[in-house]
Coordinates of C-alpha atoms and ligand atoms in Angstrom, one line a residue:
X9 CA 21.0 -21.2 -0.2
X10 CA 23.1 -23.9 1.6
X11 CA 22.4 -27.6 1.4
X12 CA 21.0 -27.6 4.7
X13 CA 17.9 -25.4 4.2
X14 CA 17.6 -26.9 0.5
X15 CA 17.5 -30.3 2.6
X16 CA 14.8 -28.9 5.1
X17 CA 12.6 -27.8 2.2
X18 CA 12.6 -30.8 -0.2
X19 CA 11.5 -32.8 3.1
X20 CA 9.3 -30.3 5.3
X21 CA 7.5 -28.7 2.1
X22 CA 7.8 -31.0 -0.8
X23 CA 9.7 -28.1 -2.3
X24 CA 11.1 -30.1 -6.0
X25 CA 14.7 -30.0 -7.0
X26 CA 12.9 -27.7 -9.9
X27 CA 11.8 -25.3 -8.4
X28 CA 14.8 -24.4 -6.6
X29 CA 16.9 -24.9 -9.5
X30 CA 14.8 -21.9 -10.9
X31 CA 15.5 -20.3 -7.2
X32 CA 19.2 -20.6 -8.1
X33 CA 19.0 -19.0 -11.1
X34 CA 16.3 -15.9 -9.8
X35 CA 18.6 -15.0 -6.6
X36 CA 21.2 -14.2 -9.4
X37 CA 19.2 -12.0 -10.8
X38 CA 17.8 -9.7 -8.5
X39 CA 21.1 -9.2 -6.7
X40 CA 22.1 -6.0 -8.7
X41 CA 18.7 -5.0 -8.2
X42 CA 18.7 -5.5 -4.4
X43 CA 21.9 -3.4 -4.1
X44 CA 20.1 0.2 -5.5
X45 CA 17.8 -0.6 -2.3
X46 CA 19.5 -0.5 -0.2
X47 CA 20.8 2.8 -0.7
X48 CA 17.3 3.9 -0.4
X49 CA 16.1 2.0 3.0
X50 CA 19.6 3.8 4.7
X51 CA 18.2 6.9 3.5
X52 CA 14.9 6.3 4.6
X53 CA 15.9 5.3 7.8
X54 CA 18.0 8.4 8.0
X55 CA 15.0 10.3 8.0
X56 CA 12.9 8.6 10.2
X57 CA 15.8 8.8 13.0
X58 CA 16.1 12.6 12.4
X59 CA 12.5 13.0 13.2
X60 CA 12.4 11.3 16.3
X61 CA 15.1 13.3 17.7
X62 CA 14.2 16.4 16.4
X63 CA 10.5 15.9 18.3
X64 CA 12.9 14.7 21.1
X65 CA 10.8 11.5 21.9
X66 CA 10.8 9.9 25.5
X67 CA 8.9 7.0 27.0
X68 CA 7.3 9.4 28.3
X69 CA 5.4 9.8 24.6
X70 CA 4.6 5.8 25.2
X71 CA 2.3 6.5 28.0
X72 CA -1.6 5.6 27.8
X73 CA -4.4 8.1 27.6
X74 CA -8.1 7.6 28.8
X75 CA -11.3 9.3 28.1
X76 CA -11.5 12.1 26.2
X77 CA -7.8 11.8 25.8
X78 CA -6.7 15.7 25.9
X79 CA -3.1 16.3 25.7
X80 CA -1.8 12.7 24.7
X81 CA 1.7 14.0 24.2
X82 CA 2.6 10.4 22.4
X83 CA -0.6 11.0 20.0
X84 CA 0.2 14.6 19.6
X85 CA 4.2 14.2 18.7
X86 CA 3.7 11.1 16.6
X87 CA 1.5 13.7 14.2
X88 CA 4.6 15.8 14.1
X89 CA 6.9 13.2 13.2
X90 CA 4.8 12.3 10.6
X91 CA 4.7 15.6 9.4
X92 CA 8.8 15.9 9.6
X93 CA 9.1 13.0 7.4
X94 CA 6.5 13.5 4.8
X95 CA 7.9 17.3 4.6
X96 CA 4.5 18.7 4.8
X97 CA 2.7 21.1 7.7
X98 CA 0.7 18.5 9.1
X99 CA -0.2 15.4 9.8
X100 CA -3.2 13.0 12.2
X101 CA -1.8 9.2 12.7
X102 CA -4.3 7.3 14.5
X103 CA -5.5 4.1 15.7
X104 CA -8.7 5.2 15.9
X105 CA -8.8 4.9 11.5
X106 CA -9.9 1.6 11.0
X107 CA -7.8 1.0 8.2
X108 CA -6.6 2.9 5.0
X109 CA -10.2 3.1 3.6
X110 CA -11.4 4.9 6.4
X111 CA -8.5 7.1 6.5
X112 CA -8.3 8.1 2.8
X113 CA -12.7 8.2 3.6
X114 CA -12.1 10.9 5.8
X115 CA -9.5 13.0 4.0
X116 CA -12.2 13.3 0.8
X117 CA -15.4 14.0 3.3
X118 CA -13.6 16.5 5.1
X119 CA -12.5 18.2 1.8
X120 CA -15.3 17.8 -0.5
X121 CA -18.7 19.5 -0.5
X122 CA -22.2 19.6 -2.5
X123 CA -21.2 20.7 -6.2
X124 CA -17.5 20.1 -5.8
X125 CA -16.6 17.4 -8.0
X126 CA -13.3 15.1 -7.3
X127 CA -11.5 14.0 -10.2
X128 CA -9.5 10.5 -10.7
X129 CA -6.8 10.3 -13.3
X130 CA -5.6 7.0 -12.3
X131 CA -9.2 5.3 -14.1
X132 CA -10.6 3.7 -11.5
X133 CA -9.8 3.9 -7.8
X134 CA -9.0 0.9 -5.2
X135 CA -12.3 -1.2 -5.0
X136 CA -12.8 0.3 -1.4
X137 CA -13.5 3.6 -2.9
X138 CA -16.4 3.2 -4.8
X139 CA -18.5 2.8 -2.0
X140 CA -17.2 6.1 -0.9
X141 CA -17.4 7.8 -3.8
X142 CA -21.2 6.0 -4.7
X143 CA -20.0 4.7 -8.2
X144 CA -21.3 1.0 -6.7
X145 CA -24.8 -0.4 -6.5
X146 CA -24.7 0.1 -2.7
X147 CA -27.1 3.4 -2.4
X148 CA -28.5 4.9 1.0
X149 CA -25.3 4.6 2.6
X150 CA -24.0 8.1 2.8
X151 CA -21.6 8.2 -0.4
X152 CA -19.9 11.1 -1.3
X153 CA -22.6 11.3 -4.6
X154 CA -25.6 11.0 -1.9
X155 CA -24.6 14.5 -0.3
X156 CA -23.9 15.9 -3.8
X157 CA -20.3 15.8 -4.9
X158 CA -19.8 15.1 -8.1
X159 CA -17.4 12.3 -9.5
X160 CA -15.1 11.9 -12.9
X161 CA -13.0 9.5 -13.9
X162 CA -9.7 9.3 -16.7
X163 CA -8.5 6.4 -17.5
X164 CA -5.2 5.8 -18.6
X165 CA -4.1 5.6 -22.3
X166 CA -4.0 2.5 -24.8
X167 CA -0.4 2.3 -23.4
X168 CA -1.0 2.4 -19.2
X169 CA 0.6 6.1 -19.2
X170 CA -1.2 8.9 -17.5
X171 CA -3.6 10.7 -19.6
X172 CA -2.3 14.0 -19.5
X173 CA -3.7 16.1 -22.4
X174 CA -6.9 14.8 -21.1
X175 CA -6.3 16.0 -17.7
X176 CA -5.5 19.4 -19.3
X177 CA -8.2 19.2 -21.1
X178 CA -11.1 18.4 -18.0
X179 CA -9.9 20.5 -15.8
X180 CA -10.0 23.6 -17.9
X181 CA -13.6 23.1 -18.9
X182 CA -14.7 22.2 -15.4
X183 CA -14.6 24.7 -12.7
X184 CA -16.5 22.3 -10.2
X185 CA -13.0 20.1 -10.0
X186 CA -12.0 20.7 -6.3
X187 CA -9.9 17.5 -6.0
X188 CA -7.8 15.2 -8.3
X189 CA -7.4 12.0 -6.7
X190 CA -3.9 10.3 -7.9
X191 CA -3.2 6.6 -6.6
X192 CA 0.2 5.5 -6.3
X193 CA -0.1 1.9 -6.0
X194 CA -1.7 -0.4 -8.9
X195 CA -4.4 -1.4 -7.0
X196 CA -6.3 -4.5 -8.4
X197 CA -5.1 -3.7 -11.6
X198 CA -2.6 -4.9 -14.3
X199 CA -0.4 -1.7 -14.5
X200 CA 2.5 -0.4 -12.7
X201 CA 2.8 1.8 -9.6
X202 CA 3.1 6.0 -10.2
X203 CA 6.5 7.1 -9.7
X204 CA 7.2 10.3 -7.4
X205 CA 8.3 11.8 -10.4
X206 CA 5.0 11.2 -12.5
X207 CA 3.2 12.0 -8.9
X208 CA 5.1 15.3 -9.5
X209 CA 4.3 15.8 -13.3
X210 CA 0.8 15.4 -12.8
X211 CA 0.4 18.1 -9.9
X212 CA 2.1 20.2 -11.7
X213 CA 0.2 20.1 -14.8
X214 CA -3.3 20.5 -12.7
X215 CA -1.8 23.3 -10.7
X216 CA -0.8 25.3 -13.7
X217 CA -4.1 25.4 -14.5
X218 CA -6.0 25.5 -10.9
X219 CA -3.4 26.0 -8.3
X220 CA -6.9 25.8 -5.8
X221 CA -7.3 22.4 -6.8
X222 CA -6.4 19.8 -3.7
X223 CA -4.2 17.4 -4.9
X224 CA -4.6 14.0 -3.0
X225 CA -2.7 10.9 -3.2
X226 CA -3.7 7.3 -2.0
X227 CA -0.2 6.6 -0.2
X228 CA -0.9 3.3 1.0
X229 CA 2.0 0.7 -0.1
X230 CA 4.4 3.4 -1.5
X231 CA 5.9 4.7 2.0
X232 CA 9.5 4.8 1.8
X233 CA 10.0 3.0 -1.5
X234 CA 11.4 5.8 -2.5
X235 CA 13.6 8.9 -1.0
X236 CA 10.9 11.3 -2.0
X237 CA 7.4 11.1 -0.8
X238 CA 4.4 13.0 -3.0
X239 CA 4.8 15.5 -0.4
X240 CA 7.8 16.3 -1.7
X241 CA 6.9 17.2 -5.0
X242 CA 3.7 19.1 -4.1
X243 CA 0.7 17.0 -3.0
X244 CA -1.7 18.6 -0.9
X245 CA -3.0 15.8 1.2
X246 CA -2.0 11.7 1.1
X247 CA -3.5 9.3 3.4
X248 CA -2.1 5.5 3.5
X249 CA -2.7 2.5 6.1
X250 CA -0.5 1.7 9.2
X251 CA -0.9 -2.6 9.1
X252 CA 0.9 -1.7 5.3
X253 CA 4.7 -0.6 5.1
X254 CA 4.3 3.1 7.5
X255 CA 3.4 0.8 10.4
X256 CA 6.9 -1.3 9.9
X257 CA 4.8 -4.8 10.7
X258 CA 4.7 -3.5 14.5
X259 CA 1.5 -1.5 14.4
X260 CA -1.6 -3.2 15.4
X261 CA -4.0 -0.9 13.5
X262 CA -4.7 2.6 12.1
X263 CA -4.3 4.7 9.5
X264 CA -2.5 8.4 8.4
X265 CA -3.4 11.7 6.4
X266 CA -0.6 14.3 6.3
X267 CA -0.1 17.5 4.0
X268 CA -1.2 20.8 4.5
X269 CA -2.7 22.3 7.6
X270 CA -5.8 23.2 6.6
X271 CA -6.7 20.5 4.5
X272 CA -5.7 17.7 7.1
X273 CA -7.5 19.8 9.6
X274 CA -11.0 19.7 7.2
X275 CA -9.8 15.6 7.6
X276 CA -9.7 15.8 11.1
X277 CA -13.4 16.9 11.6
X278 CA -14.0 13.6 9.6
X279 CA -12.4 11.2 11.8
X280 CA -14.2 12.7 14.7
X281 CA -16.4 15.4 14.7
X282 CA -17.0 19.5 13.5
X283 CA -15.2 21.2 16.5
X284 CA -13.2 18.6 18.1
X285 CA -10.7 17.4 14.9
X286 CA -7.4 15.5 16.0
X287 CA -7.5 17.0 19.8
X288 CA -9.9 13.9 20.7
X289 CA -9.4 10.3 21.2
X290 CA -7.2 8.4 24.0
X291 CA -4.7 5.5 22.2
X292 CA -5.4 2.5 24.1
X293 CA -1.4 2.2 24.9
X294 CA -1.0 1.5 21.4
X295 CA 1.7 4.7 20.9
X296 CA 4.9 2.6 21.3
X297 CA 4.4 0.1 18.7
X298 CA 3.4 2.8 16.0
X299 CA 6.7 5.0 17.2
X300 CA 8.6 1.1 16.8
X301 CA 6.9 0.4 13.3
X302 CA 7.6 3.4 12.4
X303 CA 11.2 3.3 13.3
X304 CA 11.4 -0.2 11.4
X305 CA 9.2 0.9 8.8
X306 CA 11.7 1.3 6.3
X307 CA 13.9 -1.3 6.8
X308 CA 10.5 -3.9 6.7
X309 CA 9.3 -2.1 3.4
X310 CA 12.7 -2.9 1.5
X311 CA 12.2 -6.6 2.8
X312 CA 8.9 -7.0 1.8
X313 CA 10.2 -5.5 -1.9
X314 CA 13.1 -7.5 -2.3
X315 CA 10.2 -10.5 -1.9
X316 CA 8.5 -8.9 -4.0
X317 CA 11.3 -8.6 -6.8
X318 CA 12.3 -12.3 -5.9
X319 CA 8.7 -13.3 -6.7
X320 CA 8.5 -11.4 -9.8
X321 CA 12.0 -13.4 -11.6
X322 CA 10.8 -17.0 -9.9
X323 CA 7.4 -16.4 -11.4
X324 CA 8.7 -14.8 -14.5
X325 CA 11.3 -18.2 -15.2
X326 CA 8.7 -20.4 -14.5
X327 CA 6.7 -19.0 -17.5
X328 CA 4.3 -16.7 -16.1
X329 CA 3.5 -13.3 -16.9
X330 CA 4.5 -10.4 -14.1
X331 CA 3.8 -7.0 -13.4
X332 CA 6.4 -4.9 -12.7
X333 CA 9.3 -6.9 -13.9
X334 CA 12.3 -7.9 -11.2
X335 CA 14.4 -5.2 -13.0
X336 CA 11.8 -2.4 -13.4
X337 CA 11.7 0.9 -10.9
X338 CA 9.1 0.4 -8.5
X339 CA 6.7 2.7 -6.4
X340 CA 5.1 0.3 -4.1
X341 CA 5.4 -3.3 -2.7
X342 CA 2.9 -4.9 -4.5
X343 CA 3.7 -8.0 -7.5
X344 CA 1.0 -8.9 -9.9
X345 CA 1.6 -12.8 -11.0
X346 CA -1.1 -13.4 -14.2
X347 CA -2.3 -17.1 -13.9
X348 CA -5.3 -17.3 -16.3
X349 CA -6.5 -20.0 -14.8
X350 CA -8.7 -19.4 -11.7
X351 CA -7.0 -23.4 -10.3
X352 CA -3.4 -22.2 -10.2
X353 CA -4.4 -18.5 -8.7
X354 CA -6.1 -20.4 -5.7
X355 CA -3.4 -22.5 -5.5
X356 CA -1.1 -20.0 -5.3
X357 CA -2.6 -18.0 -2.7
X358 CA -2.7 -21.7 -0.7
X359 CA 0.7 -21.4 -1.1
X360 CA 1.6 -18.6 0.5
X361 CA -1.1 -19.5 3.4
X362 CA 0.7 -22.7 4.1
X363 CA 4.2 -20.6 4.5
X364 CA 2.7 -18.3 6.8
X365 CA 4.0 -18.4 10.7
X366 CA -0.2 -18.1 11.7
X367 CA -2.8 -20.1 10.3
X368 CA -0.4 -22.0 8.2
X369 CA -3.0 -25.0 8.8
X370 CA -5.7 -22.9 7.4
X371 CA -7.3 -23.2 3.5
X372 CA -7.9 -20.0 2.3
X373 CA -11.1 -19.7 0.3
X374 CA -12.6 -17.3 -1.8
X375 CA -15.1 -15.1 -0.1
X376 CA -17.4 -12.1 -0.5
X377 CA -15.7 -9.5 1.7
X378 CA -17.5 -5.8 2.4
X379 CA -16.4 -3.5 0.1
X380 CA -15.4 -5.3 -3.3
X381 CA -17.7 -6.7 -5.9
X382 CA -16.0 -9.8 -7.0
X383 CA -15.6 -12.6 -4.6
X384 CA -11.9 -12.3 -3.2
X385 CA -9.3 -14.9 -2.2
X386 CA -6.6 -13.9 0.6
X387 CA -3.9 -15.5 1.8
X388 CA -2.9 -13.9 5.1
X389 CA -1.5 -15.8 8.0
X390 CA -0.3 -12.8 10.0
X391 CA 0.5 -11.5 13.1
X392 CA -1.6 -8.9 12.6
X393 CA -4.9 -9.4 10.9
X394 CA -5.3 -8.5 7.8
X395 CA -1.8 -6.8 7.8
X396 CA -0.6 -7.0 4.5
X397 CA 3.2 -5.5 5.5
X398 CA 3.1 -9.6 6.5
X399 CA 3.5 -12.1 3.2
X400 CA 0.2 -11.8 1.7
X401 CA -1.8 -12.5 -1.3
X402 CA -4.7 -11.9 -2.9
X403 CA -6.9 -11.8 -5.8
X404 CA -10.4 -11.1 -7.2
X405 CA -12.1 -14.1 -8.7
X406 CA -12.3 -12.4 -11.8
X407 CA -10.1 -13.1 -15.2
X408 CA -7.0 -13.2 -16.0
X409 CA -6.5 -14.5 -12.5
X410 CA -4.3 -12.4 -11.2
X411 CA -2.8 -12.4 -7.5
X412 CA -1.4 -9.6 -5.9
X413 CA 1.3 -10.5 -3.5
X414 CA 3.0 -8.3 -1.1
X415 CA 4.8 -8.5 2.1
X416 CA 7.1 -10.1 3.8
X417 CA 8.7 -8.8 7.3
X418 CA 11.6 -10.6 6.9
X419 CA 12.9 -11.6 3.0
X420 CA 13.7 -15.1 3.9
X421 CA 10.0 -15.9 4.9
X422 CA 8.6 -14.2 1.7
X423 CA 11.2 -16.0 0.2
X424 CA 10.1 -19.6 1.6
X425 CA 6.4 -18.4 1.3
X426 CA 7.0 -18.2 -2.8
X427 CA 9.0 -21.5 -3.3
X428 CA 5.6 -23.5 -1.4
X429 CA 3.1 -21.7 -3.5
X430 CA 5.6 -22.0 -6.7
X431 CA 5.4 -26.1 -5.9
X432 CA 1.8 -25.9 -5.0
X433 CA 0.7 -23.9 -8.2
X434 CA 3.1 -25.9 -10.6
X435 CA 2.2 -29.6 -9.2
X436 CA -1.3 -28.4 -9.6
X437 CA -3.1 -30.6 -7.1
X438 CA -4.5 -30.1 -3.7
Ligands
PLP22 C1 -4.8 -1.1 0.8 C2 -5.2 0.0 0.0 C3 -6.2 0.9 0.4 C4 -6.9 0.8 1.7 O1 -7.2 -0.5 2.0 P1 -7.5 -0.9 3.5 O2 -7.6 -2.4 3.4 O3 -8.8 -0.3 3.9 O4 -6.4 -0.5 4.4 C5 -6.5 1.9 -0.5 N1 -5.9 2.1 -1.6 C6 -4.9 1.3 -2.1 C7 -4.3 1.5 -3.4 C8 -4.6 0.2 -1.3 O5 -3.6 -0.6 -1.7

């Protein structure tokens, strides 16, 4: 960092000569660290190119639908791309998902039916999906349990490793398992992200026992983190969110499923209705900026890592625990900062608010948002709303106080972002 911007941020931000003394000594770190991505975001990008020429894409693909939307070329190739990245038969991108909740909604109620029971082994799912599956208070909405599918749950071991004799061991005595649910990310919780490779190990072992099983992976926050999807080592069916790393920051909304045909086609009937699947929906001129997110995609998701990774050391030196650690592998975008204290979490998140580009005036409170339990605290002064490709953060209200950040769509913004909620959570005032 020259003197200039060190200048800039001890005046504009009340950024102490401390904390970027402990900048200094984190940007050294994470160097060797940042050079193994960057192997992976050519790659990634590699592919991404490939498929837009091999689905030769024109502006013609960019133009708008209306109506019932028949024949949106743009809407139709974009599901083929998809498809040619994830290495998989199939695939539906569209706005018309709400957001990844919706998305990975419709690829279980699509699949699932009375007596069929799907099966987690990742414990607990994203907070989003227990509404879906009915394993929260909220009743006589239409959960998954209300029309009579079943729900288990195995958590992981003592040691935050995949349970896998137990996994052996339930689905051999239960023939009613028609779909194990793996999530990729952490989640709101205090572990680390699946690896393709455990992704891999774990569909193998359930379809050595059931190959009928559908093996599904929550996706969101892993695109292009790595050069294999869980596509690529067998899954069945993923779904993931296009404000998050797939939609490269450019996206305004939406959401994805891919895998194989039929299953995404079961999906399909979901996001619409029986009978008319993916062939409805017009795209509201929206089908250039998720070809152009997509095209950026991985490029943004390595800089919104690298932030991630930058976070992790800076937090780590100023004495607070972090999960992963800058130098372990990663699966997703997404850096756990423990607090335990609920003062220097909010402050934190403040932090990152008052580095945003939008809404950098705003105070970010905790709030009871639809769909989670505990009250939440975000920090997101996007482009996009909500749009958590963007430097974000956020945490339940719950203890050990931990935020979640993730984001960035350039590394020197998430990288200004963590110094002003470093100084905010260390001089521990408002
Ligand atoms: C973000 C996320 C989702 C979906 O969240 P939306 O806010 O609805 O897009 C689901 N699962 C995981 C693990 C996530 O990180």
């Amino acid at each position: 960092m020259i003197k200039e911007t060190k200048e800039f941020l001890i005046e504009k931000y009340n950024i102490t000569e401390n904390v970027l003394d402990i900048y200094d000594k984190a940007i050294e770190d994470v160097s060797d660290v940042f050079k193994e991505l960057d192997s992976i975001r050519e790659f990634n990008q590699l592919k991404v190119l490939n498929a837009l020429q091999a689905e030769m894409i024109a502006e013609s693909h960019f133009t708008n639908s209306t109506g019932y939307g028949y024949g949106d070329i743009g809407r139709d190739a974009l599901d083929k791309v998809y498809a040619r990245i994830f290495n998989c038969e199939s695939a539906l991108v569209r706005p018309h998902f709400v957001n990844g909740t919706h998305a990975i909604g419709a690829a279980l109620f699509g699949n699932l039916r009375p007596g069929d029971t799907m099966l987690s082994v990742c414990g607990s799912p994203y907070d989003t999906l227990h509404s879906i599956i009915g394993i929260d208070n909220n009743s006589g909405i239409g959960s998954l349990a209300e029309f009579g599918v079943l729900y288990k749950q195995i958590d992981f071991t003592e040691s935050n490793e995949i349970d896998f004799d137990k996994i052996e061991n339930v689905i051999k005595n239960d023939s009613s398992i028609k779909l194990v649910h793996i999530q990729r990310s952490t989640g709101y919780g205090w572990r680390k992200s699946l690896y393709i490779s455990e992704i891999e190990k774990i569909i193998r072992t359930v379809k050595q026992i059931n190959p009928e099983i559908i093996c599904f992976v929550d996706n969101c926050y892993g695109e292009f983190i790595d050069t294999k999807e869980p596509t690529d080592v067998g899954a069945d069916l993923i779904a993931g969110s296009l404000i998050k790393n797939i939609g490269g920051g450019i996206a305004p909304t939406g959401g994805y499923i891919a895998g194989k045909h039929k299953y995404v086609e079961q999906a399909s009937y979901r996001l619409t209705i029986p009978g008319i699947g993916g062939e409805c929906g017009s795209t509201f001129g929206v089908m250039r900026s998720l070809y152009q997110g997509l095209f950026l995609a991985p490029h943004i998701s390595m800089e919104a890592l690298k932030g991630a990774i930058l976070c992790a050391r800076i937090m780590e030196i100023a004495g607070f625990e972090v999960l992963p650690k800058y130098n372990d592998k990663r699966s997703d975008i997404i850096q756990a900062i423990k607090f335990n204290d609920k003062e220097k979490l909010i402050q934190f998140c403040k932090g990152i608010q008052h580095g945003s580009p939008i809404d950098s005036f705003a105070e970010c409170e905790p709030w009871d948002m639809p769909g989670y339990s505990d009250q939440v605290i975000m920090a997101a002064g996007a482009f996009i709303q909500g749009s958590s490709i963007e430097l974000s953060a956020d945490a339940p209200i719950r203890e050990p106080y931990i935020a979640y950040l993730q984001g960035g769509l350039t590394f020197d913004h998430a990288k200004i972002g963590i110094l002003i909620a470093l100084s905010k959570v260390l001089s521990d005032k408002k």
